[in-house]
Amino acid sequence: MHQMNRTKEYEAFVAWLKASAAEPSLRNAPKLKAEEQAKPPRGVEIIRHARKDRLVESFTNNVWSMRFRCMSCHTEGFSQNDKLVKENGERVAWFKKGGPEQTLDYLMQSELINVKEAEKSLLLLKPLNQVKHGGGAKFIVGDQGYKAMRSFIDDYARIVGDG
């Protein structure tokens, strides 16, 4: 079925190209100036950098890799997490069973990442215990965990802001 659709699309595209090339008014039309040509709203470098697969890779390397510091309290399905969810709501279970991509999808929709003021993100302030955190401090400003988390949050905020 998919191959049949691809073949039909290909044949239609080839027919359109041939018809366009055979039309003298199209074939002889002047070339558009650079500023008249269609282009994406962001630079190619930003588009490549902001691709979902690249974002998931960065999240996996910088945040997911530290999940063991937070796992029992923040991973859905753990008994400690079940207890905390009853006390504080579903937002406590931000590490998702489905893995890093599902967790990232959740975080992108949550209030845990502040894209306007990345340094005020709860995902950063709670493990620093700068905002009340039942688990206490999980890292301190300047350590490897802080740098990794901050790096991801800053990068994500720039991507969302088209930076």
mmCIF file with all atom_site columns, C-alpha atoms in Angstrom:
data_model
loop_
_atom_site.group_PDB
_atom_site.id
_atom_site.type_symbol
_atom_site.label_atom_id
_atom_site.label_alt_id
_atom_site.label_comp_id
_atom_site.label_asym_id
_atom_site.label_entity_id
_atom_site.label_seq_id
_atom_site.pdbx_PDB_ins_code
_atom_site.Cartn_x
_atom_site.Cartn_y
_atom_site.Cartn_z
_atom_site.occupancy
_atom_site.B_iso_or_equiv
_atom_site.pdbx_formal_charge
_atom_site.auth_seq_id
_atom_site.auth_comp_id
_atom_site.auth_asym_id
_atom_site.auth_atom_id
_atom_site.pdbx_PDB_model_num
ATOM 1   C CA . MET A 1 1   ? 0.000  0.000  0.000   1.00 0.00 ? 1   MET A CA 1
ATOM 2   C CA . HIS A 1 2   ? 2.713  2.512  1.011   1.00 0.00 ? 2   HIS A CA 1
ATOM 3   C CA . GLN A 1 3   ? 4.876  1.639  -1.966  1.00 0.00 ? 3   GLN A CA 1
ATOM 4   C CA . MET A 1 4   ? 1.910  2.074  -4.311  1.00 0.00 ? 4   MET A CA 1
ATOM 5   C CA . ASN A 1 5   ? 1.247  5.554  -2.857  1.00 0.00 ? 5   ASN A CA 1
ATOM 6   C CA . ARG A 1 6   ? 4.919  6.494  -3.153  1.00 0.00 ? 6   ARG A CA 1
ATOM 7   C CA . THR A 1 7   ? 4.962  5.362  -6.786  1.00 0.00 ? 7   THR A CA 1
ATOM 8   C CA . LYS A 1 8   ? 1.841  7.406  -7.607  1.00 0.00 ? 8   LYS A CA 1
ATOM 9   C CA . GLU A 1 9   ? 3.259  10.479 -5.856  1.00 0.00 ? 9   GLU A CA 1
ATOM 10  C CA . TYR A 1 10  ? 6.540  10.092 -7.729  1.00 0.00 ? 10  TYR A CA 1
ATOM 11  C CA . GLU A 1 11  ? 4.774  9.726  -11.083 1.00 0.00 ? 11  GLU A CA 1
ATOM 12  C CA . ALA A 1 12  ? 2.602  12.787 -10.385 1.00 0.00 ? 12  ALA A CA 1
ATOM 13  C CA . PHE A 1 13  ? 5.656  14.829 -9.404  1.00 0.00 ? 13  PHE A CA 1
ATOM 14  C CA . VAL A 1 14  ? 7.524  13.803 -12.585 1.00 0.00 ? 14  VAL A CA 1
ATOM 15  C CA . ALA A 1 15  ? 4.462  14.687 -14.697 1.00 0.00 ? 15  ALA A CA 1
ATOM 16  C CA . TRP A 1 16  ? 4.268  18.114 -13.017 1.00 0.00 ? 16  TRP A CA 1
ATOM 17  C CA . LEU A 1 17  ? 7.984  18.745 -13.645 1.00 0.00 ? 17  LEU A CA 1
ATOM 18  C CA . LYS A 1 18  ? 7.684  17.767 -17.309 1.00 0.00 ? 18  LYS A CA 1
ATOM 19  C CA . ALA A 1 19  ? 4.589  19.947 -17.803 1.00 0.00 ? 19  ALA A CA 1
ATOM 20  C CA . SER A 1 20  ? 6.269  22.894 -16.086 1.00 0.00 ? 20  SER A CA 1
ATOM 21  C CA . ALA A 1 21  ? 9.438  22.491 -18.169 1.00 0.00 ? 21  ALA A CA 1
ATOM 22  C CA . ALA A 1 22  ? 7.364  22.337 -21.372 1.00 0.00 ? 22  ALA A CA 1
ATOM 23  C CA . GLU A 1 23  ? 5.520  25.591 -20.577 1.00 0.00 ? 23  GLU A CA 1
ATOM 24  C CA . PRO A 1 24  ? 7.523  28.449 -22.183 1.00 0.00 ? 24  PRO A CA 1
ATOM 25  C CA . SER A 1 25  ? 6.265  31.141 -19.781 1.00 0.00 ? 25  SER A CA 1
ATOM 26  C CA . LEU A 1 26  ? 7.458  29.101 -16.793 1.00 0.00 ? 26  LEU A CA 1
ATOM 27  C CA . ARG A 1 27  ? 10.678 27.939 -18.422 1.00 0.00 ? 27  ARG A CA 1
ATOM 28  C CA . ASN A 1 28  ? 11.629 31.499 -19.444 1.00 0.00 ? 28  ASN A CA 1
ATOM 29  C CA . ALA A 1 29  ? 10.493 33.252 -16.261 1.00 0.00 ? 29  ALA A CA 1
ATOM 30  C CA . PRO A 1 30  ? 13.169 35.431 -14.641 1.00 0.00 ? 30  PRO A CA 1
ATOM 31  C CA . LYS A 1 31  ? 14.978 34.045 -11.625 1.00 0.00 ? 31  LYS A CA 1
ATOM 32  C CA . LEU A 1 32  ? 13.663 35.346 -8.300  1.00 0.00 ? 32  LEU A CA 1
ATOM 33  C CA . LYS A 1 33  ? 15.883 37.702 -6.307  1.00 0.00 ? 33  LYS A CA 1
ATOM 34  C CA . ALA A 1 34  ? 17.305 36.183 -3.106  1.00 0.00 ? 34  ALA A CA 1
ATOM 35  C CA . GLU A 1 35  ? 14.934 38.208 -0.898  1.00 0.00 ? 35  GLU A CA 1
ATOM 36  C CA . GLU A 1 36  ? 11.921 36.983 -2.927  1.00 0.00 ? 36  GLU A CA 1
ATOM 37  C CA . GLN A 1 37  ? 12.756 33.296 -2.530  1.00 0.00 ? 37  GLN A CA 1
ATOM 38  C CA . ALA A 1 38  ? 10.935 31.193 0.031   1.00 0.00 ? 38  ALA A CA 1
ATOM 39  C CA . LYS A 1 39  ? 13.048 30.170 2.992   1.00 0.00 ? 39  LYS A CA 1
ATOM 40  C CA . PRO A 1 40  ? 12.511 28.914 6.527   1.00 0.00 ? 40  PRO A CA 1
ATOM 41  C CA . PRO A 1 41  ? 12.017 31.504 9.281   1.00 0.00 ? 41  PRO A CA 1
ATOM 42  C CA . ARG A 1 42  ? 15.170 30.294 11.100  1.00 0.00 ? 42  ARG A CA 1
ATOM 43  C CA . GLY A 1 43  ? 18.664 29.542 9.910   1.00 0.00 ? 43  GLY A CA 1
ATOM 44  C CA . VAL A 1 44  ? 19.498 26.020 8.789   1.00 0.00 ? 44  VAL A CA 1
ATOM 45  C CA . GLU A 1 45  ? 21.952 25.648 11.706  1.00 0.00 ? 45  GLU A CA 1
ATOM 46  C CA . ILE A 1 46  ? 19.189 26.404 14.220  1.00 0.00 ? 46  ILE A CA 1
ATOM 47  C CA . ILE A 1 47  ? 16.773 24.033 12.495  1.00 0.00 ? 47  ILE A CA 1
ATOM 48  C CA . ARG A 1 48  ? 19.335 21.218 12.577  1.00 0.00 ? 48  ARG A CA 1
ATOM 49  C CA . HIS A 1 49  ? 20.214 21.943 16.214  1.00 0.00 ? 49  HIS A CA 1
ATOM 50  C CA . ALA A 1 50  ? 16.550 21.978 17.277  1.00 0.00 ? 50  ALA A CA 1
ATOM 51  C CA . ARG A 1 51  ? 15.602 18.670 15.623  1.00 0.00 ? 51  ARG A CA 1
ATOM 52  C CA . LYS A 1 52  ? 13.734 16.340 17.963  1.00 0.00 ? 52  LYS A CA 1
ATOM 53  C CA . ASP A 1 53  ? 16.305 13.538 17.664  1.00 0.00 ? 53  ASP A CA 1
ATOM 54  C CA . ARG A 1 54  ? 19.120 15.932 18.602  1.00 0.00 ? 54  ARG A CA 1
ATOM 55  C CA . LEU A 1 55  ? 17.081 17.313 21.505  1.00 0.00 ? 55  LEU A CA 1
ATOM 56  C CA . VAL A 1 56  ? 16.336 13.797 22.811  1.00 0.00 ? 56  VAL A CA 1
ATOM 57  C CA . GLU A 1 57  ? 20.049 12.947 22.556  1.00 0.00 ? 57  GLU A CA 1
ATOM 58  C CA . SER A 1 58  ? 20.976 16.054 24.563  1.00 0.00 ? 58  SER A CA 1
ATOM 59  C CA . PHE A 1 59  ? 18.280 15.301 27.135  1.00 0.00 ? 59  PHE A CA 1
ATOM 60  C CA . THR A 1 60  ? 19.452 11.686 27.421  1.00 0.00 ? 60  THR A CA 1
ATOM 61  C CA . ASN A 1 61  ? 23.078 12.692 27.922  1.00 0.00 ? 61  ASN A CA 1
ATOM 62  C CA . ASN A 1 62  ? 22.464 15.593 30.307  1.00 0.00 ? 62  ASN A CA 1
ATOM 63  C CA . VAL A 1 63  ? 19.314 14.829 32.312  1.00 0.00 ? 63  VAL A CA 1
ATOM 64  C CA . TRP A 1 64  ? 18.244 11.209 31.818  1.00 0.00 ? 64  TRP A CA 1
ATOM 65  C CA . SER A 1 65  ? 21.768 10.038 32.649  1.00 0.00 ? 65  SER A CA 1
ATOM 66  C CA . MET A 1 66  ? 21.333 11.503 36.155  1.00 0.00 ? 66  MET A CA 1
ATOM 67  C CA . ARG A 1 67  ? 17.973 9.863  36.811  1.00 0.00 ? 67  ARG A CA 1
ATOM 68  C CA . PHE A 1 68  ? 19.412 7.587  39.499  1.00 0.00 ? 68  PHE A CA 1
ATOM 69  C CA . ARG A 1 69  ? 19.753 10.599 41.818  1.00 0.00 ? 69  ARG A CA 1
ATOM 70  C CA . CYS A 1 70  ? 16.005 11.200 41.547  1.00 0.00 ? 70  CYS A CA 1
ATOM 71  C CA . MET A 1 71  ? 14.650 7.845  40.441  1.00 0.00 ? 71  MET A CA 1
ATOM 72  C CA . SER A 1 72  ? 12.773 6.414  43.418  1.00 0.00 ? 72  SER A CA 1
ATOM 73  C CA . CYS A 1 73  ? 10.878 9.631  44.093  1.00 0.00 ? 73  CYS A CA 1
ATOM 74  C CA . HIS A 1 74  ? 10.244 10.850 40.540  1.00 0.00 ? 74  HIS A CA 1
ATOM 75  C CA . THR A 1 75  ? 9.847  7.713  38.380  1.00 0.00 ? 75  THR A CA 1
ATOM 76  C CA . GLU A 1 76  ? 6.267  6.651  37.873  1.00 0.00 ? 76  GLU A CA 1
ATOM 77  C CA . GLY A 1 77  ? 5.487  3.229  39.256  1.00 0.00 ? 77  GLY A CA 1
ATOM 78  C CA . PHE A 1 78  ? 8.058  3.160  42.083  1.00 0.00 ? 78  PHE A CA 1
ATOM 79  C CA . SER A 1 79  ? 6.420  2.698  45.490  1.00 0.00 ? 79  SER A CA 1
ATOM 80  C CA . GLN A 1 80  ? 8.002  5.896  46.879  1.00 0.00 ? 80  GLN A CA 1
ATOM 81  C CA . ASN A 1 81  ? 6.733  7.796  43.839  1.00 0.00 ? 81  ASN A CA 1
ATOM 82  C CA . ASP A 1 82  ? 3.222  6.366  44.253  1.00 0.00 ? 82  ASP A CA 1
ATOM 83  C CA . LYS A 1 83  ? 3.215  7.712  47.824  1.00 0.00 ? 83  LYS A CA 1
ATOM 84  C CA . LEU A 1 84  ? 4.462  11.136 46.728  1.00 0.00 ? 84  LEU A CA 1
ATOM 85  C CA . VAL A 1 85  ? 1.942  11.328 43.887  1.00 0.00 ? 85  VAL A CA 1
ATOM 86  C CA . LYS A 1 86  ? -0.873 10.775 46.405  1.00 0.00 ? 86  LYS A CA 1
ATOM 87  C CA . GLU A 1 87  ? 0.524  13.602 48.548  1.00 0.00 ? 87  GLU A CA 1
ATOM 88  C CA . ASN A 1 88  ? 1.595  16.078 45.829  1.00 0.00 ? 88  ASN A CA 1
ATOM 89  C CA . GLY A 1 89  ? -0.073 15.143 42.546  1.00 0.00 ? 89  GLY A CA 1
ATOM 90  C CA . GLU A 1 90  ? 1.024  13.598 39.241  1.00 0.00 ? 90  GLU A CA 1
ATOM 91  C CA . ARG A 1 91  ? 3.673  16.253 38.558  1.00 0.00 ? 91  ARG A CA 1
ATOM 92  C CA . VAL A 1 92  ? 6.008  14.408 40.952  1.00 0.00 ? 92  VAL A CA 1
ATOM 93  C CA . ALA A 1 93  ? 6.190  11.477 38.493  1.00 0.00 ? 93  ALA A CA 1
ATOM 94  C CA . TRP A 1 94  ? 8.123  13.304 35.813  1.00 0.00 ? 94  TRP A CA 1
ATOM 95  C CA . PHE A 1 95  ? 10.467 10.427 34.870  1.00 0.00 ? 95  PHE A CA 1
ATOM 96  C CA . LYS A 1 96  ? 8.256  8.349  32.580  1.00 0.00 ? 96  LYS A CA 1
ATOM 97  C CA . LYS A 1 97  ? 8.379  4.567  32.183  1.00 0.00 ? 97  LYS A CA 1
ATOM 98  C CA . GLY A 1 98  ? 8.525  5.016  28.403  1.00 0.00 ? 98  GLY A CA 1
ATOM 99  C CA . GLY A 1 99  ? 12.074 6.355  28.593  1.00 0.00 ? 99  GLY A CA 1
ATOM 100 C CA . PRO A 1 100 ? 13.877 9.587  27.793  1.00 0.00 ? 100 PRO A CA 1
ATOM 101 C CA . GLU A 1 101 ? 11.746 10.696 24.831  1.00 0.00 ? 101 GLU A CA 1
ATOM 102 C CA . GLN A 1 102 ? 8.477  10.252 26.729  1.00 0.00 ? 102 GLN A CA 1
ATOM 103 C CA . THR A 1 103 ? 9.998  12.038 29.740  1.00 0.00 ? 103 THR A CA 1
ATOM 104 C CA . LEU A 1 104 ? 11.189 14.917 27.567  1.00 0.00 ? 104 LEU A CA 1
ATOM 105 C CA . ASP A 1 105 ? 7.743  15.194 25.960  1.00 0.00 ? 105 ASP A CA 1
ATOM 106 C CA . TYR A 1 106 ? 6.235  15.468 29.436  1.00 0.00 ? 106 TYR A CA 1
ATOM 107 C CA . LEU A 1 107 ? 8.772  18.064 30.599  1.00 0.00 ? 107 LEU A CA 1
ATOM 108 C CA . MET A 1 108 ? 8.204  20.214 27.513  1.00 0.00 ? 108 MET A CA 1
ATOM 109 C CA . GLN A 1 109 ? 4.528  20.481 28.516  1.00 0.00 ? 109 GLN A CA 1
ATOM 110 C CA . SER A 1 110 ? 5.166  20.935 32.242  1.00 0.00 ? 110 SER A CA 1
ATOM 111 C CA . GLU A 1 111 ? 5.923  23.908 34.464  1.00 0.00 ? 111 GLU A CA 1
ATOM 112 C CA . LEU A 1 112 ? 9.283  22.392 35.439  1.00 0.00 ? 112 LEU A CA 1
ATOM 113 C CA . ILE A 1 113 ? 11.237 24.151 32.659  1.00 0.00 ? 113 ILE A CA 1
ATOM 114 C CA . ASN A 1 114 ? 10.996 27.939 32.521  1.00 0.00 ? 114 ASN A CA 1
ATOM 115 C CA . VAL A 1 115 ? 11.908 28.891 28.942  1.00 0.00 ? 115 VAL A CA 1
ATOM 116 C CA . LYS A 1 116 ? 11.729 32.637 29.641  1.00 0.00 ? 116 LYS A CA 1
ATOM 117 C CA . GLU A 1 117 ? 14.059 32.503 32.670  1.00 0.00 ? 117 GLU A CA 1
ATOM 118 C CA . ALA A 1 118 ? 15.914 29.189 32.420  1.00 0.00 ? 118 ALA A CA 1
ATOM 119 C CA . GLU A 1 119 ? 17.824 29.775 35.666  1.00 0.00 ? 119 GLU A CA 1
ATOM 120 C CA . LYS A 1 120 ? 14.465 29.816 37.501  1.00 0.00 ? 120 LYS A CA 1
ATOM 121 C CA . SER A 1 121 ? 13.371 26.392 36.221  1.00 0.00 ? 121 SER A CA 1
ATOM 122 C CA . LEU A 1 122 ? 12.035 24.127 38.959  1.00 0.00 ? 122 LEU A CA 1
ATOM 123 C CA . LEU A 1 123 ? 13.893 21.262 37.270  1.00 0.00 ? 123 LEU A CA 1
ATOM 124 C CA . LEU A 1 124 ? 17.065 23.092 38.302  1.00 0.00 ? 124 LEU A CA 1
ATOM 125 C CA . LEU A 1 125 ? 16.047 24.806 41.561  1.00 0.00 ? 125 LEU A CA 1
ATOM 126 C CA . LYS A 1 126 ? 14.458 21.820 43.306  1.00 0.00 ? 126 LYS A CA 1
ATOM 127 C CA . PRO A 1 127 ? 17.492 19.487 43.149  1.00 0.00 ? 127 PRO A CA 1
ATOM 128 C CA . LEU A 1 128 ? 19.582 22.446 44.349  1.00 0.00 ? 128 LEU A CA 1
ATOM 129 C CA . ASN A 1 129 ? 17.079 22.710 47.232  1.00 0.00 ? 129 ASN A CA 1
ATOM 130 C CA . GLN A 1 130 ? 16.699 26.422 46.447  1.00 0.00 ? 130 GLN A CA 1
ATOM 131 C CA . VAL A 1 131 ? 12.983 25.669 46.154  1.00 0.00 ? 131 VAL A CA 1
ATOM 132 C CA . LYS A 1 132 ? 11.648 23.322 48.847  1.00 0.00 ? 132 LYS A CA 1
ATOM 133 C CA . HIS A 1 133 ? 12.451 19.776 47.777  1.00 0.00 ? 133 HIS A CA 1
ATOM 134 C CA . GLY A 1 134 ? 11.483 16.810 49.927  1.00 0.00 ? 134 GLY A CA 1
ATOM 135 C CA . GLY A 1 135 ? 14.549 14.900 48.769  1.00 0.00 ? 135 GLY A CA 1
ATOM 136 C CA . GLY A 1 136 ? 16.981 17.616 49.831  1.00 0.00 ? 136 GLY A CA 1
ATOM 137 C CA . ALA A 1 137 ? 19.864 18.812 47.678  1.00 0.00 ? 137 ALA A CA 1
ATOM 138 C CA . LYS A 1 138 ? 20.804 16.444 44.870  1.00 0.00 ? 138 LYS A CA 1
ATOM 139 C CA . PHE A 1 139 ? 23.572 18.644 43.482  1.00 0.00 ? 139 PHE A CA 1
ATOM 140 C CA . ILE A 1 140 ? 25.214 21.986 44.185  1.00 0.00 ? 140 ILE A CA 1
ATOM 141 C CA . VAL A 1 141 ? 25.862 24.944 41.905  1.00 0.00 ? 141 VAL A CA 1
ATOM 142 C CA . GLY A 1 142 ? 28.909 24.177 39.812  1.00 0.00 ? 142 GLY A CA 1
ATOM 143 C CA . ASP A 1 143 ? 29.061 20.401 40.182  1.00 0.00 ? 143 ASP A CA 1
ATOM 144 C CA . GLN A 1 144 ? 28.755 18.052 37.216  1.00 0.00 ? 144 GLN A CA 1
ATOM 145 C CA . GLY A 1 145 ? 25.048 17.381 37.780  1.00 0.00 ? 145 GLY A CA 1
ATOM 146 C CA . TYR A 1 146 ? 24.248 21.083 37.963  1.00 0.00 ? 146 TYR A CA 1
ATOM 147 C CA . LYS A 1 147 ? 26.278 21.866 34.848  1.00 0.00 ? 147 LYS A CA 1
ATOM 148 C CA . ALA A 1 148 ? 24.604 19.093 32.844  1.00 0.00 ? 148 ALA A CA 1
ATOM 149 C CA . MET A 1 149 ? 21.072 20.045 33.930  1.00 0.00 ? 149 MET A CA 1
ATOM 150 C CA . ARG A 1 150 ? 21.714 23.760 33.408  1.00 0.00 ? 150 ARG A CA 1
ATOM 151 C CA . SER A 1 151 ? 23.280 23.139 30.000  1.00 0.00 ? 151 SER A CA 1
ATOM 152 C CA . PHE A 1 152 ? 20.217 21.218 28.805  1.00 0.00 ? 152 PHE A CA 1
ATOM 153 C CA . ILE A 1 153 ? 17.721 23.747 30.225  1.00 0.00 ? 153 ILE A CA 1
ATOM 154 C CA . ASP A 1 154 ? 19.588 26.739 28.755  1.00 0.00 ? 154 ASP A CA 1
ATOM 155 C CA . ASP A 1 155 ? 19.854 25.033 25.370  1.00 0.00 ? 155 ASP A CA 1
ATOM 156 C CA . TYR A 1 156 ? 16.185 24.048 25.353  1.00 0.00 ? 156 TYR A CA 1
ATOM 157 C CA . ALA A 1 157 ? 15.141 27.598 26.313  1.00 0.00 ? 157 ALA A CA 1
ATOM 158 C CA . ARG A 1 158 ? 17.199 29.030 23.434  1.00 0.00 ? 158 ARG A CA 1
ATOM 159 C CA . ILE A 1 159 ? 15.631 26.564 20.995  1.00 0.00 ? 159 ILE A CA 1
ATOM 160 C CA . VAL A 1 160 ? 12.103 27.459 22.117  1.00 0.00 ? 160 VAL A CA 1
ATOM 161 C CA . GLY A 1 161 ? 13.019 31.140 21.802  1.00 0.00 ? 161 GLY A CA 1
ATOM 162 C CA . ASP A 1 162 ? 14.432 30.627 18.282  1.00 0.00 ? 162 ASP A CA 1
ATOM 163 C CA . GLY A 1 163 ? 17.930 31.439 19.531  1.00 0.00 ? 163 GLY A CA 1
#
